Amino acid sequence: MTTPPVNFTVLKPRSLDEAVACFARAPTGRSARFVAGGTALQLEWANGIAAPATLIALGDIADLKGITHSSDTVRIGALTPLGELERDRDFGSTVPLLKAAIDSVAAPSVRHLATLGGNVAGRTGCLLPALLALDATLIGIGAQGTWQRSLHDWLSTAATPGELITTVEVPTMRDDWRWTALKIARRAAFSPSVIGIAGLIQLRAGRIRVARLAVGGGSVPPARLVHAEAWLKTQAWDAVDWTSLHGHLSAEINAPDDAFRSARYRRLAASNALVSGLGGPLPGHRHPRDRSTRASAALPGEIRLGRLTQPARWHARPDGAAKIAGSFRYLTDHRTPAMLVGRILRAGHAHARILSIDITRAEALPGVVAVVTHRDIPGRNAFGIIVQDQPALCHDVVRYEGDAVAAVAAVDAATADAALALIDVHYEPLPVVTDPQAALAPDAPQLHPGGNLQRLIEYARGDVDAAFAACAFTLEECYVTPRQMHGFMETEGGCAAVDADGNLAIHAGGQHALRDRQQLARIFALPEEKIRVVTSPTGGAFGGKDELTVQPALGLLALKARRPVRLQLSRAESVLAGTKRHPMTIRMRTGCAADGRLLAQEVDVLADAGAYASLGPCVLETAMEHAAGTYEIAHVKTRGRLAYTNNGVGGAFRGFGANQMSYAVECQMDRLAALCGLSPVEFRRRNLKRPDLGFFGHPIAPSERLEAMLNAAAASPLWALGPDAREGSADPDEVIGVGMAMNHHGNGLGSLIPDSGGGRLRLAPDGRIEACFTLDEMGQGLLALVVGVVTSELACGRDDVRPVIGDTNGPDSGSTTAARGTYVVWRTLRLAGREFADKLCQAAATILKRDAETLQLGIGGVIERQPVDAVPSTSDATATSIAPSAGGVAAASRVLLSYSTLAAALPADQLPCVDARFDYPTTDYVAGNARLIFASGACVARVAVSRITGEVRVLDLDQRSAAGPVMDVAAYLGQQEGGAVQGIGFTLTEEAVMTQGAYVTRNFDTYLMPSIADAPTRMAVSALEELDAGDDYGPRGVGELGIGAVTPAIANAVFAAIGLCPTTIPISPELILDATAPHP
Amino acid sequence: MSENSPSMLALSFSLNGVPSHCVAPAHRRLADMLRDDFGLTAARTACGIGRCGACMVLWNGRAVNACLVMAWQIGDADIITAEGLDAIPEARIVKDALNDENAFQCGYCAPGFVVTLTALLRERSTAGAQRTLSERNQPDEHDIRRALAGNLCRCTGYHSILRGALRAVDLLAGQPADTPSGDPS
């Protein structure tokens, strides 16, 4: 793990001579370093580069900042922050090439600190290509006095220690200079450079007088392409042989391979960018496919979600203002005086035997209060939601680099960090299993007693072999999905304390407090009643806080230290130790008749579990249950295998196997459609499954709206904006494509897994109607949902309701996972609402001396009973809510008795309180884990594919959904939009790359989640709320729906644009370039 | 020339308008000082390397990542955290607009966004005040996306934040509000 920086000395010279002298005086053998903005230091230190002993800070030196414009040159002080250059009114017109390059450096806030000199001095800066193209001059000072050299010359010799750049000089650009600059990156904004290019051409009388072509940035050595330049100068400008130039560039560019992009891609994309940027055409041709579909009529009953389209149903979240104000406290924000700080020691080896653990030195460090190892575990040293195969603290073997081995609690973070380094663990390295296929070989090292095959799931119906023989078209492909990281902004963490009676309280973000408590009780050998677990509110989870994370270590530290302890994982630790989405290889063979009817589906999935099972078995089961997607296929054969490796740990992640599978299924659909000569819509229409049966032929809940979702997708206005519609892309080097996908998602845990729910309604002493659930608010909008459901069912006002979450005194609501929370809340109100309302009315009737039958609940209190409303409403209510007039606009009737008055009049033990307990509805099918309740959807994506860089950007996203009544418009909209963009990351930019069991992508510098620039230009979300008559399953959850169709919709849009369907995600720009033009 | 021994630096700077003092080692990050020494936890260390923006604060009026600023750089800076933004008139409008639009979900990134947006709109409205109405330079969606390139959000997909930011622009420009949202909240 990282070591904290040495407490270096900082010198602040006030003149250049002083600065040089400081460096010269630095004691030999101890490093000194000039520093400007210092923005690169945190990452350097995180990556293990040692901090210097002396920092010589240049910020106090006069005359190192500022921009001076003259007619020929622009002089820029080296300490000028890049942000200042951006804001300079003249800079954009005098040096537009450098301005363009600056725009692509980091992000605005970083540019407020980062300096021009700093970008140059490191020799890897993103501005070097532009400065080389400008033939910048560097002016500096060193031990030998002042110096002046061209940047090109300066780069050609090794750095001289103690030398300082003071000024950068560039020419004032003329209007007739031609130039181009591009930073080719891995994300639309704030990305490490893959390769940067810059070019500058000066003409005279049609001949090229000056040609400067440069590359650099990141891992690419900064260089002028002097041979290509020399060749270019032999060309007449109006007759440049651009293809030849392209070849010269590719041959001369020197660039490396790395874990993300190949050297070949770097050369190719850079050559494309220089040619295209200077005005030449790109080699190759486009493959526009006419996929246009005449838009059909809009779907009746579908509503477009938004504040302006649904104003009466738009409510601000109860917790919104505090979160925006910054006053909201997350579980990792708690600090009390004398609270200790905890840290966890991670294995650092992907696979090793522990020979010894010695904590003596750590315990002896002043300020350390407790050190814990497996020896401190009184109960069972094992946890895991499905299989308890993961140790709380390792005792004999470590199976992934993030495995927890020990933990410390100390008076402050620095001491805790230092103590970790003093824990002596001796390991015997064991062979590392890095590949799930290799893990299943007979001679592979066995990672668990039962072998490396954690789960095998097989299913078959019909006769696939005979069916394939009868198919007119068969398509077999291997789809590969990456290890995706949850990326919740609040990392795992919280605090723990033991009281005088030995009761342990743990506050740490999670997704099922009562289940956490059960697991922790086993580890700590404490009765559950002596443990209180609070898991909310948390800053994002997406499944990554479902399994225990820091709680075992936190609890052990608190128990041993007998003082409160807080512990939060740094992002780097979260990357190292946290669960990830299971990488999957999905081999899929699909066959259809000549008319497009699907006949056979064969699927073979291999999923990488990593070191421990966690929820892997359920992820695999869910994937397999979605193996035929939304289609009717008579002959099916599937096999799914989950293999242990030493590659981190796989766990629950929104989508949960279904979204990996829908990527494969939906791409097969489009590709078979093309083979059959059918449109994507028509092919699907011929194959939609019946809405009342699930994958196993088992009965499922009614109201599945597959045909409606297909119609909705077909009706999307995006289809009319195909290849020739340039809206959103004026760039002729971008190829536009439109594609679609459908999906459905099974809610709840399934037929084989105990899945109970519950909740409580009670009147609080202050008169608020409290709806209590042990569900978690992790941002999905649970609080808003609770308010919405309660007001809809009880006809009270929104201000009358107080959602109470994380209350472990009431019925267990079950986990906040599997899109089940909405149902749990709704069903609780259905079961408990009438009784609760009756009790309130009875209590009110006694006080008012009236018959309870003449009363009902209203806004603010009990009101006169209203006549049943004959007209169905358009408000939040479902059609069959219990309150007689809740179907109408909530009546603003006169309050006969306010809730607060009523509550005040009742003794505490007579305040109405009604519990509901129920099982989440499941199907009777038990031969495999199967879902009963489904939400369905469709997505149409319009993308622009760059022929320069091979990148894909999403212009438009049209999401359709059928999940029953929308209980809170803003929360539903947020889940759909958020799921879509998380899916865009999965499709285009995210992969937690590992090699030899170690993460290559160790933080957000290289693991790239979508930035705001990567979000689609336009997004639309619609919902079809209708349920079948008699459907008593209420609103479905959409938490996992939005992420399922977006990946294949994008892939199918790319297919439409360029004729290639990407079968590995994140989509490789190099493959895209090869598909759009022939390249060596 | 000032030279500090590798012990503690004595710092004096303005924090949310209040003259503040502390002693810290040279390398201590501003983000850690705010959270652990001053109890201001709105700036959050969600990555520690300046890649996510959750720790954004105003530094002499400019949005910077507090995890990238160390004690030795603080000097006599004027630092405003999310908790202290209400001293800036634009901030209140930004916050209301974001809340009206349900801009955030888990909210962990929200203070960082609010700081960046407040700085953007203050810059624009300050510049705008010196110009005629026709010249006033209201940020459009492109400007907002550019300004927020360093703020990551994992929950929302950003569009709800953009809607909130654009609503703030409209409100600041004195446009009549459209249909008001449901709750006064």
PDB file of N, CA and C in Angstrom, chain A residues 145-210:
ATOM      1  N   GLY A 145      23.787  30.075 -14.661  1.00  0.00           N
ATOM      2  CA  GLY A 145      23.221  31.353 -15.093  1.00  0.00           C
ATOM      3  C   GLY A 145      21.997  31.139 -15.955  1.00  0.00           C
ATOM      4  N   THR A 146      21.596  32.182 -16.704  1.00  0.00           N
ATOM      5  CA  THR A 146      20.392  32.066 -17.531  1.00  0.00           C
ATOM      6  C   THR A 146      20.687  31.289 -18.807  1.00  0.00           C
ATOM      7  N   TRP A 147      19.657  30.713 -19.349  1.00  0.00           N
ATOM      8  CA  TRP A 147      19.798  29.965 -20.591  1.00  0.00           C
ATOM      9  C   TRP A 147      18.555  30.153 -21.435  1.00  0.00           C
ATOM     10  N   GLN A 148      18.692  29.877 -22.724  1.00  0.00           N
ATOM     11  CA  GLN A 148      17.562  29.958 -23.642  1.00  0.00           C
ATOM     12  C   GLN A 148      17.738  28.889 -24.710  1.00  0.00           C
ATOM     13  N   ARG A 149      16.729  28.085 -24.892  1.00  0.00           N
ATOM     14  CA  ARG A 149      16.794  27.009 -25.884  1.00  0.00           C
ATOM     15  C   ARG A 149      15.415  26.792 -26.459  1.00  0.00           C
ATOM     16  N   SER A 150      15.376  26.262 -27.673  1.00  0.00           N
ATOM     17  CA  SER A 150      14.074  25.845 -28.184  1.00  0.00           C
ATOM     18  C   SER A 150      13.617  24.645 -27.365  1.00  0.00           C
ATOM     19  N   LEU A 151      12.312  24.507 -27.251  1.00  0.00           N
ATOM     20  CA  LEU A 151      11.757  23.361 -26.532  1.00  0.00           C
ATOM     21  C   LEU A 151      12.237  22.064 -27.159  1.00  0.00           C
ATOM     22  N   HIS A 152      12.263  22.063 -28.479  1.00  0.00           N
ATOM     23  CA  HIS A 152      12.684  20.867 -29.211  1.00  0.00           C
ATOM     24  C   HIS A 152      14.098  20.477 -28.813  1.00  0.00           C
ATOM     25  N   ASP A 153      14.944  21.440 -28.723  1.00  0.00           N
ATOM     26  CA  ASP A 153      16.325  21.184 -28.358  1.00  0.00           C
ATOM     27  C   ASP A 153      16.423  20.750 -26.892  1.00  0.00           C
ATOM     28  N   TRP A 154      15.675  21.428 -26.060  1.00  0.00           N
ATOM     29  CA  TRP A 154      15.692  21.132 -24.619  1.00  0.00           C
ATOM     30  C   TRP A 154      15.253  19.706 -24.352  1.00  0.00           C
ATOM     31  N   LEU A 155      14.235  19.243 -25.103  1.00  0.00           N
ATOM     32  CA  LEU A 155      13.737  17.877 -24.918  1.00  0.00           C
ATOM     33  C   LEU A 155      14.746  16.840 -25.394  1.00  0.00           C
ATOM     34  N   SER A 156      15.644  17.238 -26.270  1.00  0.00           N
ATOM     35  CA  SER A 156      16.561  16.259 -26.854  1.00  0.00           C
ATOM     36  C   SER A 156      17.718  15.925 -25.923  1.00  0.00           C
ATOM     37  N   THR A 157      17.890  16.705 -24.860  1.00  0.00           N
ATOM     38  CA  THR A 157      18.948  16.374 -23.900  1.00  0.00           C
ATOM     39  C   THR A 157      18.322  16.066 -22.550  1.00  0.00           C
ATOM     40  N   ALA A 158      19.067  15.331 -21.765  1.00  0.00           N
ATOM     41  CA  ALA A 158      18.542  14.934 -20.453  1.00  0.00           C
ATOM     42  C   ALA A 158      18.395  16.160 -19.563  1.00  0.00           C
ATOM     43  N   ALA A 159      17.485  16.057 -18.603  1.00  0.00           N
ATOM     44  CA  ALA A 159      17.246  17.179 -17.687  1.00  0.00           C
ATOM     45  C   ALA A 159      18.489  17.457 -16.857  1.00  0.00           C
ATOM     46  N   THR A 160      18.766  18.718 -16.654  1.00  0.00           N
ATOM     47  CA  THR A 160      19.877  19.116 -15.774  1.00  0.00           C
ATOM     48  C   THR A 160      19.307  19.418 -14.399  1.00  0.00           C
ATOM     49  N   PRO A 161      19.734  18.705 -13.379  1.00  0.00           N
ATOM     50  CA  PRO A 161      19.191  18.987 -12.048  1.00  0.00           C
ATOM     51  C   PRO A 161      19.480  20.423 -11.645  1.00  0.00           C
ATOM     52  N   GLY A 162      18.555  21.041 -10.970  1.00  0.00           N
ATOM     53  CA  GLY A 162      18.766  22.399 -10.486  1.00  0.00           C
ATOM     54  C   GLY A 162      18.424  23.456 -11.500  1.00  0.00           C
ATOM     55  N   GLU A 163      17.979  23.025 -12.683  1.00  0.00           N
ATOM     56  CA  GLU A 163      17.639  23.960 -13.743  1.00  0.00           C
ATOM     57  C   GLU A 163      16.159  24.292 -13.636  1.00  0.00           C
ATOM     58  N   LEU A 164      15.839  25.517 -13.981  1.00  0.00           N
ATOM     59  CA  LEU A 164      14.490  26.018 -13.760  1.00  0.00           C
ATOM     60  C   LEU A 164      14.013  26.723 -15.029  1.00  0.00           C
ATOM     61  N   ILE A 165      12.799  26.447 -15.470  1.00  0.00           N
ATOM     62  CA  ILE A 165      12.214  27.189 -16.579  1.00  0.00           C
ATOM     63  C   ILE A 165      11.540  28.431 -16.009  1.00  0.00           C
ATOM     64  N   THR A 166      11.819  29.596 -16.564  1.00  0.00           N
ATOM     65  CA  THR A 166      11.197  30.815 -16.064  1.00  0.00           C
ATOM     66  C   THR A 166      10.155  31.383 -17.022  1.00  0.00           C
ATOM     67  N   THR A 167      10.383  31.193 -18.310  1.00  0.00           N
ATOM     68  CA  THR A 167       9.485  31.794 -19.293  1.00  0.00           C
ATOM     69  C   THR A 167       9.318  30.855 -20.472  1.00  0.00           C
ATOM     70  N   VAL A 168       8.143  30.845 -21.041  1.00  0.00           N
ATOM     71  CA  VAL A 168       7.886  30.125 -22.285  1.00  0.00           C
ATOM     72  C   VAL A 168       7.482  31.159 -23.318  1.00  0.00           C
ATOM     73  N   GLU A 169       8.147  31.117 -24.461  1.00  0.00           N
ATOM     74  CA  GLU A 169       7.864  32.098 -25.503  1.00  0.00           C
ATOM     75  C   GLU A 169       7.322  31.373 -26.722  1.00  0.00           C
ATOM     76  N   VAL A 170       6.209  31.853 -27.239  1.00  0.00           N
ATOM     77  CA  VAL A 170       5.620  31.269 -28.448  1.00  0.00           C
ATOM     78  C   VAL A 170       5.319  32.388 -29.426  1.00  0.00           C
ATOM     79  N   PRO A 171       5.268  32.076 -30.714  1.00  0.00           N
ATOM     80  CA  PRO A 171       4.977  33.127 -31.679  1.00  0.00           C
ATOM     81  C   PRO A 171       3.512  33.547 -31.615  1.00  0.00           C
ATOM     82  N   THR A 172       3.266  34.813 -31.909  1.00  0.00           N
ATOM     83  CA  THR A 172       1.899  35.260 -32.126  1.00  0.00           C
ATOM     84  C   THR A 172       1.443  34.677 -33.450  1.00  0.00           C
ATOM     85  N   MET A 173       0.342  33.941 -33.422  1.00  0.00           N
ATOM     86  CA  MET A 173      -0.070  33.238 -34.639  1.00  0.00           C
ATOM     87  C   MET A 173      -0.743  34.186 -35.631  1.00  0.00           C
ATOM     88  N   ARG A 174      -0.507  33.937 -36.907  1.00  0.00           N
ATOM     89  CA  ARG A 174      -1.152  34.730 -37.962  1.00  0.00           C
ATOM     90  C   ARG A 174      -2.452  34.064 -38.353  1.00  0.00           C
ATOM     91  N   ASP A 175      -3.346  34.851 -38.875  1.00  0.00           N
ATOM     92  CA  ASP A 175      -4.657  34.324 -39.263  1.00  0.00           C
ATOM     93  C   ASP A 175      -4.565  33.275 -40.359  1.00  0.00           C
ATOM     94  N   ASP A 176      -3.521  33.374 -41.180  1.00  0.00           N
ATOM     95  CA  ASP A 176      -3.469  32.440 -42.308  1.00  0.00           C
ATOM     96  C   ASP A 176      -2.663  31.178 -41.990  1.00  0.00           C
ATOM     97  N   TRP A 177      -2.283  31.027 -40.753  1.00  0.00           N
ATOM     98  CA  TRP A 177      -1.620  29.776 -40.377  1.00  0.00           C
ATOM     99  C   TRP A 177      -2.678  28.696 -40.207  1.00  0.00           C
ATOM    100  N   ARG A 178      -2.359  27.524 -40.725  1.00  0.00           N
ATOM    101  CA  ARG A 178      -3.273  26.402 -40.531  1.00  0.00           C
ATOM    102  C   ARG A 178      -2.757  25.565 -39.362  1.00  0.00           C
ATOM    103  N   TRP A 179      -3.665  25.161 -38.525  1.00  0.00           N
ATOM    104  CA  TRP A 179      -3.195  24.405 -37.357  1.00  0.00           C
ATOM    105  C   TRP A 179      -4.246  23.410 -36.917  1.00  0.00           C
ATOM    106  N   THR A 180      -3.794  22.431 -36.177  1.00  0.00           N
ATOM    107  CA  THR A 180      -4.710  21.482 -35.567  1.00  0.00           C
ATOM    108  C   THR A 180      -4.110  20.995 -34.254  1.00  0.00           C
ATOM    109  N   ALA A 181      -4.972  20.634 -33.329  1.00  0.00           N
ATOM    110  CA  ALA A 181      -4.509  20.071 -32.061  1.00  0.00           C
ATOM    111  C   ALA A 181      -5.593  19.134 -31.553  1.00  0.00           C
ATOM    112  N   LEU A 182      -5.189  18.008 -31.047  1.00  0.00           N
ATOM    113  CA  LEU A 182      -6.163  17.068 -30.489  1.00  0.00           C
ATOM    114  C   LEU A 182      -5.486  16.209 -29.441  1.00  0.00           C
ATOM    115  N   LYS A 183      -6.158  16.064 -28.338  1.00  0.00           N
ATOM    116  CA  LYS A 183      -5.707  15.103 -27.334  1.00  0.00           C
ATOM    117  C   LYS A 183      -6.611  13.896 -27.452  1.00  0.00           C
ATOM    118  N   ILE A 184      -6.035  12.798 -27.880  1.00  0.00           N
ATOM    119  CA  ILE A 184      -6.803  11.561 -28.009  1.00  0.00           C
ATOM    120  C   ILE A 184      -6.765  10.887 -26.642  1.00  0.00           C
ATOM    121  N   ALA A 185      -7.943  10.608 -26.113  1.00  0.00           N
ATOM    122  CA  ALA A 185      -8.022  10.198 -24.710  1.00  0.00           C
ATOM    123  C   ALA A 185      -8.930   8.984 -24.581  1.00  0.00           C
ATOM    124  N   ARG A 186      -9.261   8.666 -23.334  1.00  0.00           N
ATOM    125  CA  ARG A 186     -10.087   7.489 -23.084  1.00  0.00           C
ATOM    126  C   ARG A 186     -11.467   7.855 -22.581  1.00  0.00           C
ATOM    127  N   ARG A 187     -11.718   9.158 -22.524  1.00  0.00           N
ATOM    128  CA  ARG A 187     -13.013   9.617 -22.040  1.00  0.00           C
ATOM    129  C   ARG A 187     -13.177  11.004 -22.620  1.00  0.00           C
ATOM    130  N   ALA A 188     -14.413  11.530 -22.629  1.00  0.00           N
ATOM    131  CA  ALA A 188     -14.627  12.802 -23.325  1.00  0.00           C
ATOM    132  C   ALA A 188     -13.989  13.985 -22.609  1.00  0.00           C
ATOM    133  N   ALA A 189     -13.744  13.875 -21.330  1.00  0.00           N
ATOM    134  CA  ALA A 189     -13.082  14.969 -20.612  1.00  0.00           C
ATOM    135  C   ALA A 189     -12.268  14.385 -19.471  1.00  0.00           C
ATOM    136  N   PHE A 190     -11.216  15.115 -19.083  1.00  0.00           N
ATOM    137  CA  PHE A 190     -10.451  14.795 -17.894  1.00  0.00           C
ATOM    138  C   PHE A 190      -9.953  13.348 -17.924  1.00  0.00           C
ATOM    139  N   SER A 191      -9.145  13.082 -18.888  1.00  0.00           N
ATOM    140  CA  SER A 191      -8.650  11.730 -19.112  1.00  0.00           C
ATOM    141  C   SER A 191      -7.141  11.769 -19.288  1.00  0.00           C
ATOM    142  N   PRO A 192      -6.473  10.703 -18.915  1.00  0.00           N
ATOM    143  CA  PRO A 192      -5.071  10.627 -19.291  1.00  0.00           C
ATOM    144  C   PRO A 192      -4.963  10.639 -20.812  1.00  0.00           C
ATOM    145  N   SER A 193      -3.826  11.117 -21.292  1.00  0.00           N
ATOM    146  CA  SER A 193      -3.645  11.190 -22.733  1.00  0.00           C
ATOM    147  C   SER A 193      -3.275   9.822 -23.284  1.00  0.00           C
ATOM    148  N   VAL A 194      -3.930   9.432 -24.345  1.00  0.00           N
ATOM    149  CA  VAL A 194      -3.505   8.246 -25.098  1.00  0.00           C
ATOM    150  C   VAL A 194      -2.375   8.682 -26.029  1.00  0.00           C
ATOM    151  N   ILE A 195      -2.651   9.722 -26.794  1.00  0.00           N
ATOM    152  CA  ILE A 195      -1.616  10.408 -27.561  1.00  0.00           C
ATOM    153  C   ILE A 195      -2.157  11.777 -27.928  1.00  0.00           C
ATOM    154  N   GLY A 196      -1.296  12.777 -27.894  1.00  0.00           N
ATOM    155  CA  GLY A 196      -1.696  14.117 -28.293  1.00  0.00           C
ATOM    156  C   GLY A 196      -0.987  14.492 -29.572  1.00  0.00           C
ATOM    157  N   ILE A 197      -1.671  15.260 -30.393  1.00  0.00           N
ATOM    158  CA  ILE A 197      -1.053  15.706 -31.645  1.00  0.00           C
ATOM    159  C   ILE A 197      -1.226  17.209 -31.804  1.00  0.00           C
ATOM    160  N   ALA A 198      -0.334  17.793 -32.547  1.00  0.00           N
ATOM    161  CA  ALA A 198      -0.474  19.191 -32.940  1.00  0.00           C
ATOM    162  C   ALA A 198       0.231  19.388 -34.264  1.00  0.00           C
ATOM    163  N   GLY A 199      -0.337  20.225 -35.090  1.00  0.00           N
ATOM    164  CA  GLY A 199       0.283  20.512 -36.379  1.00  0.00           C
ATOM    165  C   GLY A 199       0.133  21.977 -36.710  1.00  0.00           C
ATOM    166  N   LEU A 200       1.122  22.508 -37.380  1.00  0.00           N
ATOM    167  CA  LEU A 200       1.096  23.923 -37.759  1.00  0.00           C
ATOM    168  C   LEU A 200       1.690  24.038 -39.158  1.00  0.00           C
ATOM    169  N   ILE A 201       0.968  24.711 -40.045  1.00  0.00           N
ATOM    170  CA  ILE A 201       1.410  24.876 -41.435  1.00  0.00           C
ATOM    171  C   ILE A 201       1.417  26.366 -41.767  1.00  0.00           C
ATOM    172  N   GLN A 202       2.505  26.822 -42.315  1.00  0.00           N
ATOM    173  CA  GLN A 202       2.546  28.183 -42.849  1.00  0.00           C
ATOM    174  C   GLN A 202       2.812  28.095 -44.337  1.00  0.00           C
ATOM    175  N   LEU A 203       1.983  28.766 -45.122  1.00  0.00           N
ATOM    176  CA  LEU A 203       2.101  28.717 -46.580  1.00  0.00           C
ATOM    177  C   LEU A 203       2.707  30.003 -47.110  1.00  0.00           C
ATOM    178  N   ARG A 204       3.307  29.865 -48.254  1.00  0.00           N
ATOM    179  CA  ARG A 204       3.668  31.051 -49.024  1.00  0.00           C
ATOM    180  C   ARG A 204       3.523  30.692 -50.494  1.00  0.00           C
ATOM    181  N   ALA A 205       2.678  31.445 -51.142  1.00  0.00           N
ATOM    182  CA  ALA A 205       2.435  31.232 -52.576  1.00  0.00           C
ATOM    183  C   ALA A 205       2.126  29.770 -52.874  1.00  0.00           C
ATOM    184  N   GLY A 206       1.252  29.193 -52.077  1.00  0.00           N
ATOM    185  CA  GLY A 206       0.809  27.835 -52.362  1.00  0.00           C
ATOM    186  C   GLY A 206       1.783  26.752 -51.964  1.00  0.00           C
ATOM    187  N   ARG A 207       2.970  27.127 -51.539  1.00  0.00           N
ATOM    188  CA  ARG A 207       3.934  26.119 -51.086  1.00  0.00           C
ATOM    189  C   ARG A 207       3.981  26.141 -49.562  1.00  0.00           C
ATOM    190  N   ILE A 208       4.396  25.052 -49.011  1.00  0.00           N
ATOM    191  CA  ILE A 208       4.461  24.941 -47.555  1.00  0.00           C
ATOM    192  C   ILE A 208       5.834  25.434 -47.088  1.00  0.00           C
ATOM    193  N   ARG A 209       5.795  26.555 -46.417  1.00  0.00           N
ATOM    194  CA  ARG A 209       7.049  27.164 -45.965  1.00  0.00           C
ATOM    195  C   ARG A 209       7.492  26.571 -44.622  1.00  0.00           C
ATOM    196  N   VAL A 210       6.516  26.400 -43.768  1.00  0.00           N
ATOM    197  CA  VAL A 210       6.808  25.834 -42.440  1.00  0.00           C
ATOM    198  C   VAL A 210       5.825  24.703 -42.188  1.00  0.00           C
TER     199      VAL A 210
END
